[in-house]
Amino acid sequence: MALSLLLLFLFSLLLLFLPRRIWRYYNLCKAMRQLPTMAPPHWFWGHANIIELNQSFADKVYAWRLKNNININVFWLGPFRAMVSLHLPEYFKAVMKNPKAPEAYSLLEDWLGRGLLIENGSRWFSNRRLLTPAFHFDVLKPYVHVYNDCTDILLGKWEKSALNGETVEVYNTINQLTLDVILRCACSHFSSCQEKGRNDPYVKAVLDLCDLSAERFMNPLLTVNNFVYFYLTSRGWRHRKALKETHKHSEKIIKERKAVLMNEGRQERIAKSKLKCLDFLDILLLANKERKDGDGLSDLEIRYEVDTFVFEGYDTTANALTWTLYYLAKYPEIQEKCREEVRDVLRGRNQLDYDDLSKLQYTQCCIKEAMRLNPPVFNIFRSLTEDTVIGGHYIPKEAMIIIDITGIHRNPNIWKNPMEYDPLRFHPEHSKERDPFSFVPFSAGPRNCIGQNFAFNEEQVVIASILNKFSLEISDERIKERLDILPVVLLRPAEELHLKLTLL
Ligand code: HEM
């Protein structure tokens, strides 16, 4: 009897909700048919069977958009997931206040938990407020010494190669440098990742996680069931192993820092905070202790934030630096102009101070122009809280929104000769009239990048120090002509970039 009642209840629920779901799905399909699409979607795969994570697919999409002046279009991933891609600043503004799309970020959740990047709503708001002081100007200032110290290790390694007449491989060595920086600044952890290279198990695990998460995102079959993916596929086993490695690493760091804080006397702690030389983890741990609302972060939540900072803070910056070095090596006149500026500011010194950074105007233009053409975070995702009209197009709330940062940065309706590397577009004179939402490598609005000043300062120190010491040349003519992109979570170079360095 009880079972029959339960079945009846479930059946009534189904009858109540199913028609509405079917109606909404019909509504979604109808609206999506009004939007431009590259190819008719397959009934099951949608466009998942034609999307490729490579340069030639990106070229095809770009050529199609250019030919048809497309500023908005739809992709289907599987039969139910419609993704509307936006490539105009005003379209971005129209959706920026909407929450992150959980489906897009949930695949990073096993790794990053519900840290700042993924969390939505009041919990995000409260944590963002808690973490904002960690990126205050006074906290960032002393980090210039960390950038310098870590860059010195890189310069030493590159000097050896230059003296031996060997080329240097850029992306991986820079990646180790930015990881070294973020670990020191986020949690005063002095890893030896620059010396151990790719053999460092943590570095390997993080890189694996990036690749595996992206593959999973693009393949609807891998997202059907977590148990099947994690326990019954070889990819899932690798994924679990990498997760275990990264979490073990972060937990160890947190434990060590907690022990240090416990041992420090109260006076010492206050003195330290007055000097404003706290690392991000210190700020988290101290703020946590001082919170009176009983709503502090648990150890697990602190791990979420540490993993988020490391994920957000190192590979992004490494990609931005790699692409900047690529363009500087490709265009020797621009490289030389940049070097002249750096040397003018350094005046015979080897290292930059914080106050020097504001004087590196042309260098800043070069970095920005590299991030315009190849924004490390090339797509961000939102879900609509209600059906919305974007640029005259009706978009039901079931569609996932992609803000296509590369699409905005290369949109010919905004940028003249968008595919040309021209740093002077960022000269203050030339950018006065430009809509700030035309250049959004760090996103914009309330969910913008909390670490953007940290990253931009670091990029300037690294680029200036390299240019001060070496002249750069791309060793392979084919790569010099064209270095393809590999859009896997971040916009990476598809092939190794080797530079020939001459000591100056
Ligand atoms: C060149 C380097 C970087 C780039 C291009 C970059 C880009 C971005 C972008 C586009 C977002 C928005 C993501 C979204 O809406 O899904 C973001 C968010 C974020 N970034 Fe960065 N980032 C960089 C460096 C950093 C660094 C160094 C840190 C930390 C030290 C950091 C921490 C974060 C965090 C915590 C968020 C989430 C903020 C929130 O939602 O409140 N990023 N970043």
XYZ file of C-alpha atoms and ligand atoms in Angstrom:
547
model
C 0.000 0.000 0.000
C 2.775 2.403 1.042
C 4.689 1.524 -2.125
C 1.648 2.162 -4.339
C 1.121 5.540 -2.691
C 4.764 6.425 -3.222
C 4.583 5.375 -6.881
C 1.405 7.381 -7.338
C 3.067 10.390 -5.746
C 6.137 10.101 -7.990
C 3.966 9.643 -11.063
C 1.947 12.773 -10.186
C 5.162 14.728 -9.756
C 6.292 13.545 -13.170
C 2.976 14.576 -14.721
C 3.274 17.943 -13.050
C 6.811 18.790 -14.105
C 7.398 16.892 -17.340
C 5.124 18.949 -19.585
C 6.816 22.135 -18.386
C 10.270 20.686 -19.079
C 9.202 19.528 -22.527
C 7.723 22.923 -23.237
C 10.929 24.694 -22.106
C 13.055 22.362 -24.236
C 10.845 23.036 -27.256
C 11.130 26.763 -26.529
C 14.940 26.471 -26.306
C 15.227 24.571 -29.607
C 12.960 27.084 -31.317
C 14.998 30.057 -30.065
C 18.308 28.404 -30.944
C 17.115 27.811 -34.518
C 16.945 31.609 -34.917
C 20.657 31.977 -34.102
C 23.468 31.531 -36.597
C 25.269 28.199 -36.398
C 28.265 26.878 -38.296
C 26.679 23.577 -39.252
C 23.365 21.816 -38.570
C 23.685 20.004 -35.221
C 23.704 16.178 -35.119
C 20.603 14.903 -33.218
C 22.748 13.284 -30.471
C 26.208 14.854 -30.580
C 25.079 18.333 -31.514
C 28.368 19.883 -32.642
C 30.516 17.839 -30.233
C 31.519 15.532 -33.074
C 32.838 18.381 -35.227
C 34.400 20.625 -32.585
C 38.151 20.173 -32.392
C 40.450 21.724 -29.858
C 42.976 22.996 -32.357
C 44.040 25.873 -34.565
C 42.459 24.640 -37.779
C 39.016 24.410 -36.177
C 39.512 27.845 -34.577
C 40.473 29.188 -38.048
C 37.345 27.669 -39.610
C 35.099 29.240 -36.979
C 36.859 32.595 -37.295
C 36.615 32.593 -41.121
C 32.911 31.717 -40.930
C 32.220 34.518 -38.445
C 34.211 36.999 -40.486
C 32.466 36.121 -43.741
C 28.996 36.371 -42.211
C 29.706 39.154 -39.665
C 28.633 36.917 -36.797
C 28.637 38.404 -33.275
C 26.545 35.707 -31.640
C 26.129 32.039 -32.528
C 25.043 28.738 -31.066
C 26.804 25.403 -30.526
C 25.135 22.270 -29.202
C 27.120 19.899 -26.999
C 24.966 16.790 -27.026
C 21.180 16.874 -27.504
C 20.357 19.089 -24.507
C 23.195 21.538 -23.955
C 22.865 24.643 -26.131
C 25.748 27.082 -25.818
C 25.374 30.640 -27.015
C 28.673 32.276 -27.831
C 28.968 36.081 -27.611
C 31.684 38.163 -29.267
C 30.654 41.784 -28.708
C 31.496 43.953 -25.650
C 27.883 45.078 -25.265
C 26.682 41.468 -25.240
C 29.181 40.719 -22.469
C 27.825 43.677 -20.479
C 24.295 42.347 -20.911
C 25.140 39.071 -19.151
C 28.032 39.885 -16.824
C 25.960 39.983 -13.647
C 24.593 36.496 -14.200
C 26.072 33.628 -12.168
C 28.739 31.244 -13.422
C 27.324 28.297 -15.388
C 27.677 25.384 -12.949
C 27.883 22.767 -15.767
C 30.981 24.444 -17.207
C 32.829 24.845 -13.931
C 31.614 21.654 -12.243
C 34.233 19.679 -14.124
C 36.885 21.654 -12.263
C 35.091 21.148 -8.961
C 36.735 17.818 -8.131
C 39.977 19.727 -8.217
C 39.201 23.275 -7.045
C 36.199 22.536 -4.858
C 33.902 25.481 -4.291
C 36.650 28.100 -4.289
C 36.239 31.672 -5.470
C 36.341 30.755 -9.156
C 33.432 28.320 -8.976
C 31.266 29.452 -6.053
C 28.183 31.618 -6.667
C 25.792 33.642 -4.498
C 26.280 34.829 -0.928
C 29.102 32.394 -0.155
C 31.106 33.759 -3.111
C 30.339 37.341 -2.047
C 31.488 36.760 1.499
C 34.675 34.916 0.432
C 35.528 37.512 -2.202
C 35.289 40.177 0.518
C 37.474 38.077 2.778
C 40.116 37.580 0.085
C 40.180 41.063 -1.436
C 42.687 42.434 1.153
C 45.120 39.724 0.029
C 45.436 41.598 -3.283
C 45.754 45.058 -1.771
C 48.470 47.273 -3.251
C 50.462 47.057 0.026
C 50.414 43.252 -0.057
C 51.425 43.115 -3.721
C 54.312 45.582 -3.399
C 56.838 43.280 -1.663
C 56.038 40.477 -4.100
C 58.172 42.259 -6.708
C 61.157 40.808 -4.833
C 59.684 37.331 -5.171
C 59.170 37.833 -8.922
C 62.799 38.998 -9.160
C 64.189 36.095 -7.110
C 62.278 33.488 -9.088
C 63.153 35.120 -12.411
C 66.830 35.014 -11.414
C 66.613 31.219 -11.242
C 65.180 31.157 -14.751
C 67.814 33.584 -16.034
C 70.545 31.387 -14.545
C 69.195 28.296 -16.316
C 68.773 30.155 -19.600
C 72.252 31.680 -19.331
C 73.783 28.201 -19.130
C 71.893 27.139 -22.258
C 72.895 30.320 -24.089
C 76.561 29.798 -23.218
C 76.349 26.174 -24.414
C 74.825 27.342 -27.687
C 71.568 25.513 -26.884
C 68.083 26.866 -27.477
C 65.670 27.177 -24.553
C 62.163 25.763 -24.447
C 59.907 28.568 -23.260
C 56.486 27.326 -22.110
C 57.585 24.644 -19.662
C 60.392 26.641 -18.087
C 58.178 29.711 -17.707
C 55.455 27.495 -16.299
C 57.811 26.317 -13.570
C 58.790 29.919 -12.863
C 55.190 31.104 -12.410
C 54.387 28.075 -10.267
C 57.399 28.893 -8.097
C 56.125 32.495 -7.765
C 52.535 31.625 -6.884
C 53.541 28.992 -4.336
C 55.836 31.484 -2.595
C 53.258 34.300 -2.647
C 50.164 32.256 -1.922
C 51.569 30.218 0.918
C 55.281 31.039 1.424
C 56.039 27.593 0.084
C 59.517 27.358 -1.408
C 59.195 24.515 -3.881
C 62.092 23.496 -6.041
C 59.889 23.152 -9.087
C 62.215 25.248 -11.260
C 65.076 22.862 -10.565
C 63.081 19.621 -10.702
C 61.303 20.584 -13.903
C 58.584 18.324 -15.227
C 59.719 15.588 -12.889
C 57.983 17.416 -10.077
C 54.945 15.197 -9.394
C 52.791 18.181 -8.448
C 53.530 20.050 -11.689
C 52.776 16.909 -13.669
C 49.518 16.341 -11.777
C 48.339 19.918 -12.388
C 49.087 19.677 -16.113
C 47.277 16.327 -16.298
C 44.262 17.837 -14.576
C 44.075 20.664 -17.124
C 44.140 18.243 -20.064
C 41.774 15.693 -18.579
C 39.207 18.292 -17.495
C 39.149 19.819 -20.991
C 38.789 16.439 -22.732
C 35.950 15.602 -20.395
C 34.191 18.889 -21.032
C 34.215 18.303 -24.775
C 32.979 14.717 -24.659
C 29.356 14.309 -23.433
C 29.927 10.556 -22.863
C 32.565 11.285 -20.213
C 30.203 13.482 -18.192
C 27.222 11.131 -17.938
C 28.264 9.498 -14.683
C 31.075 10.304 -12.280
C 31.445 6.722 -11.026
C 31.735 5.304 -14.540
C 34.243 7.980 -15.535
C 36.423 7.869 -12.436
C 36.421 4.116 -11.827
C 35.787 2.441 -15.168
C 37.873 4.462 -17.632
C 41.647 4.729 -17.844
C 41.311 8.525 -18.142
C 39.287 8.538 -14.922
C 42.011 6.591 -13.093
C 44.644 9.069 -14.235
C 42.339 11.897 -13.214
C 41.865 10.490 -9.703
C 45.598 9.961 -9.306
C 46.292 13.584 -10.311
C 43.569 14.863 -7.952
C 45.047 12.875 -5.086
C 48.504 14.290 -5.780
C 47.396 17.962 -5.944
C 45.184 17.733 -2.846
C 47.904 15.986 -0.876
C 50.284 18.783 -1.841
C 47.886 21.606 -0.845
C 46.901 19.927 2.423
C 50.562 19.578 3.341
C 51.208 23.266 2.652
C 48.183 24.345 4.713
C 49.213 22.123 7.607
C 52.723 23.595 7.586
C 51.455 27.190 7.508
C 48.951 26.543 10.250
C 51.714 25.150 12.441
C 53.862 28.248 11.795
C 50.972 30.574 12.680
C 50.210 28.625 15.854
C 53.821 28.909 16.966
C 54.073 32.634 16.313
C 53.203 34.778 19.315
C 50.391 37.289 19.127
C 52.787 40.276 19.024
C 54.706 38.721 16.191
C 51.527 38.185 14.228
C 50.369 41.760 14.737
C 53.799 43.109 13.794
C 53.714 41.001 10.666
C 50.293 42.205 9.649
C 51.358 45.838 10.247
C 54.229 45.327 7.883
C 51.688 43.946 5.407
C 53.926 41.096 4.360
C 51.354 38.397 4.795
C 50.957 35.753 2.144
C 47.523 34.810 0.801
C 47.271 31.805 3.064
C 48.182 33.888 6.152
C 45.397 36.283 5.297
C 42.943 33.433 4.917
C 43.958 31.787 8.157
C 44.026 35.003 10.186
C 40.773 36.359 8.784
C 39.246 33.016 9.539
C 40.273 33.222 13.181
C 39.049 36.762 13.577
C 35.642 36.242 12.042
C 32.961 36.679 14.644
C 29.998 35.468 12.621
C 30.968 31.829 13.073
C 31.002 31.654 9.300
C 34.732 31.184 8.778
C 36.390 28.864 6.306
C 36.942 25.246 7.192
C 40.299 23.619 6.405
C 38.685 22.110 3.344
C 37.478 25.510 2.125
C 40.949 26.920 2.661
C 42.274 24.121 0.479
C 39.718 25.097 -2.180
C 41.065 28.648 -2.201
C 44.712 27.597 -2.244
C 44.071 25.199 -5.151
C 42.112 27.945 -6.929
C 44.924 30.481 -6.553
C 47.487 28.013 -7.768
C 45.321 26.913 -10.719
C 44.300 30.469 -11.641
C 47.607 32.029 -10.788
C 50.310 30.135 -12.568
C 49.371 28.575 -15.874
C 47.413 31.678 -16.922
C 50.438 33.887 -16.308
C 52.771 31.353 -17.945
C 50.674 31.388 -21.110
C 50.518 35.185 -21.168
C 54.316 35.326 -20.810
C 54.973 32.654 -23.422
C 52.853 34.420 -26.030
C 54.471 37.780 -25.213
C 57.951 36.286 -25.628
C 56.837 34.682 -28.889
C 55.729 37.995 -30.375
C 58.783 39.856 -29.090
C 61.083 37.248 -30.640
C 59.084 37.314 -33.867
C 59.280 41.096 -34.233
C 62.877 42.195 -33.436
C 62.166 45.927 -33.830
C 59.418 45.760 -31.220
C 61.727 43.718 -28.988
C 64.462 46.334 -29.308
C 62.098 49.210 -28.549
C 60.903 47.391 -25.471
C 64.477 46.684 -24.339
C 65.404 50.348 -24.731
C 62.535 51.298 -22.447
C 63.510 48.661 -19.870
C 67.135 49.809 -19.844
C 66.114 53.443 -19.549
C 64.138 52.562 -16.447
C 66.757 50.208 -14.963
C 69.676 52.635 -15.464
C 72.306 49.963 -14.966
C 70.491 48.039 -12.208
C 69.600 44.365 -12.704
C 66.269 44.290 -10.938
C 63.107 46.342 -11.112
C 61.454 47.924 -8.079
C 57.749 48.263 -7.621
C 57.899 51.983 -8.487
C 59.575 51.206 -11.822
C 56.585 49.242 -13.102
C 54.446 52.291 -13.882
C 57.253 53.606 -16.125
C 57.211 50.567 -18.429
C 54.501 51.907 -20.672
C 55.579 50.318 -23.959
C 56.373 46.985 -22.280
C 52.860 47.021 -20.844
C 51.472 47.623 -24.351
C 53.425 44.596 -25.661
C 52.065 42.342 -22.912
C 48.503 43.575 -23.394
C 48.677 43.093 -27.153
C 49.836 39.478 -26.665
C 46.918 38.927 -24.255
C 44.557 40.495 -26.786
C 45.550 38.113 -29.567
C 45.939 35.102 -27.283
C 43.999 35.600 -24.062
C 45.050 32.799 -21.685
C 41.462 32.430 -20.433
C 39.728 32.415 -23.792
C 36.146 31.560 -22.771
C 34.109 32.172 -19.661
C 30.652 30.800 -18.933
C 27.453 32.159 -17.439
C 23.980 30.803 -16.856
C 21.031 33.135 -17.230
C 18.748 33.657 -14.273
C 15.889 34.486 -16.657
C 15.091 34.467 -20.362
C 17.057 37.398 -21.778
C 17.199 39.394 -24.983
C 20.800 39.877 -26.106
C 21.363 42.167 -29.073
C 17.776 41.593 -30.204
C 18.046 37.787 -29.875
C 15.729 36.008 -27.458
C 17.767 33.562 -25.333
C 15.920 31.169 -23.000
C 17.545 30.756 -19.609
C 18.314 27.055 -20.302
C 21.031 28.049 -22.799
C 24.557 28.262 -21.430
C 26.331 31.531 -22.258
C 29.918 31.564 -23.485
C 31.672 34.912 -23.370
C 34.172 34.314 -26.120
C 37.081 36.494 -25.032
C 39.150 35.612 -28.112
C 36.112 36.405 -30.263
C 35.783 39.869 -28.667
C 39.546 40.506 -28.901
C 39.653 39.592 -32.594
C 36.358 41.089 -33.647
C 36.969 43.307 -36.716
C 33.961 45.403 -35.700
C 36.074 46.590 -32.760
C 39.710 46.165 -33.754
C 41.345 47.372 -36.965
C 43.446 44.596 -38.570
C 42.657 42.375 -35.576
C 45.141 39.626 -36.461
C 48.134 41.985 -36.489
C 50.419 42.256 -33.456
C 50.489 46.009 -32.878
C 51.321 47.020 -29.280
C 50.668 50.695 -29.967
C 46.928 50.075 -30.016
C 47.256 50.121 -26.229
C 49.016 53.464 -26.121
C 46.775 55.671 -23.927
C 46.248 58.017 -26.900
C 44.840 55.192 -29.018
C 42.722 53.526 -26.379
C 40.903 56.599 -25.046
C 37.766 56.013 -27.068
C 37.707 52.234 -26.727
C 34.964 50.500 -24.770
C 36.694 48.928 -21.708
C 34.788 45.723 -22.427
C 36.639 45.348 -25.762
C 39.733 44.123 -23.910
C 38.872 41.679 -21.162
C 41.689 39.158 -20.622
C 40.912 39.339 -16.894
C 37.151 39.388 -17.490
C 35.209 42.402 -16.152
C 32.436 43.280 -13.737
C 31.901 41.740 -10.306
C 33.486 38.391 -11.238
C 36.648 39.884 -12.709
C 40.050 38.401 -11.920
C 41.033 39.122 -8.344
C 44.698 38.483 -9.217
C 44.997 40.751 -12.248
C 47.410 43.275 -10.718
C 49.489 40.481 -9.238
C 49.711 38.817 -12.661
C 50.387 42.001 -14.609
C 53.170 43.076 -12.234
C 54.742 39.635 -12.484
C 54.583 39.674 -16.280
C 56.367 43.033 -16.437
C 59.166 41.932 -14.122
C 59.748 38.683 -16.021
C 59.668 40.238 -19.507
C 61.865 43.194 -18.506
C 64.451 40.954 -16.790
C 64.665 38.624 -19.793
C 65.006 41.478 -22.287
C 67.653 43.151 -20.163
C 69.817 40.052 -20.297
C 69.157 38.357 -23.643
C 68.292 39.074 -27.198
C 65.629 36.608 -28.407
C 65.255 34.830 -31.710
C 62.895 32.027 -32.742
C 65.031 29.089 -33.809
C 62.514 27.396 -36.124
C 61.408 29.317 -39.228
C 58.091 27.444 -39.410
C 57.198 28.359 -35.832
C 58.369 31.896 -36.442
C 55.846 32.103 -39.263
C 53.036 30.640 -37.171
C 52.671 29.140 -33.713
C 49.339 27.331 -33.444
C 47.082 27.520 -30.427
C 45.936 24.596 -28.305
C 42.727 25.675 -26.559
C 42.733 23.223 -23.629
C 41.180 25.015 -20.633
C 43.686 27.793 -21.365
C 45.002 29.058 -24.681
C 48.365 27.337 -24.879
C 50.880 27.069 -27.699
C 50.284 23.798 -29.602
C 53.993 23.201 -30.124
C 57.101 23.827 -28.126
C 58.543 27.288 -28.583
C 62.351 27.242 -28.658
C 64.281 30.481 -28.500
C 67.868 31.133 -29.412
C 69.285 33.501 -26.821
C 72.223 35.838 -27.142
C 73.692 37.153 -23.908
C 73.871 40.957 -23.888
C 47.629 36.451 -16.913
C 47.136 35.897 -15.841
C 45.664 35.748 -15.537
C 44.599 35.784 -16.388
C 44.601 35.971 -17.888
C 43.413 35.602 -15.575
C 42.129 35.624 -16.068
C 40.997 35.462 -15.295
C 39.650 35.489 -15.797
C 39.266 35.707 -17.259
C 38.823 35.283 -14.762
C 37.297 35.170 -14.809
C 36.960 33.694 -14.887
C 35.503 33.396 -15.060
O 34.649 34.278 -15.050
O 35.230 32.213 -15.193
C 39.629 35.122 -13.582
C 39.134 34.886 -12.318
C 39.923 34.655 -11.227
N 41.296 34.761 -11.158
Fe 42.533 35.221 -12.674
N 43.788 35.442 -14.267
C 45.156 35.541 -14.200
C 45.926 35.477 -13.074
C 45.457 35.241 -11.807
C 46.256 35.171 -10.624
C 47.761 35.414 -10.583
C 45.426 34.844 -9.593
C 45.728 34.650 -8.143
C 46.848 34.903 -7.581
C 44.093 34.736 -10.126
C 42.978 34.419 -9.399
C 41.690 34.435 -9.896
C 40.517 34.108 -9.091
C 40.518 33.675 -7.637
C 39.408 34.254 -9.929
C 37.951 34.094 -9.546
C 37.444 35.452 -9.102
C 35.975 35.478 -8.738
O 35.164 34.868 -9.435
O 35.648 36.180 -7.776
N 44.148 34.989 -11.478
N 40.952 35.243 -13.928
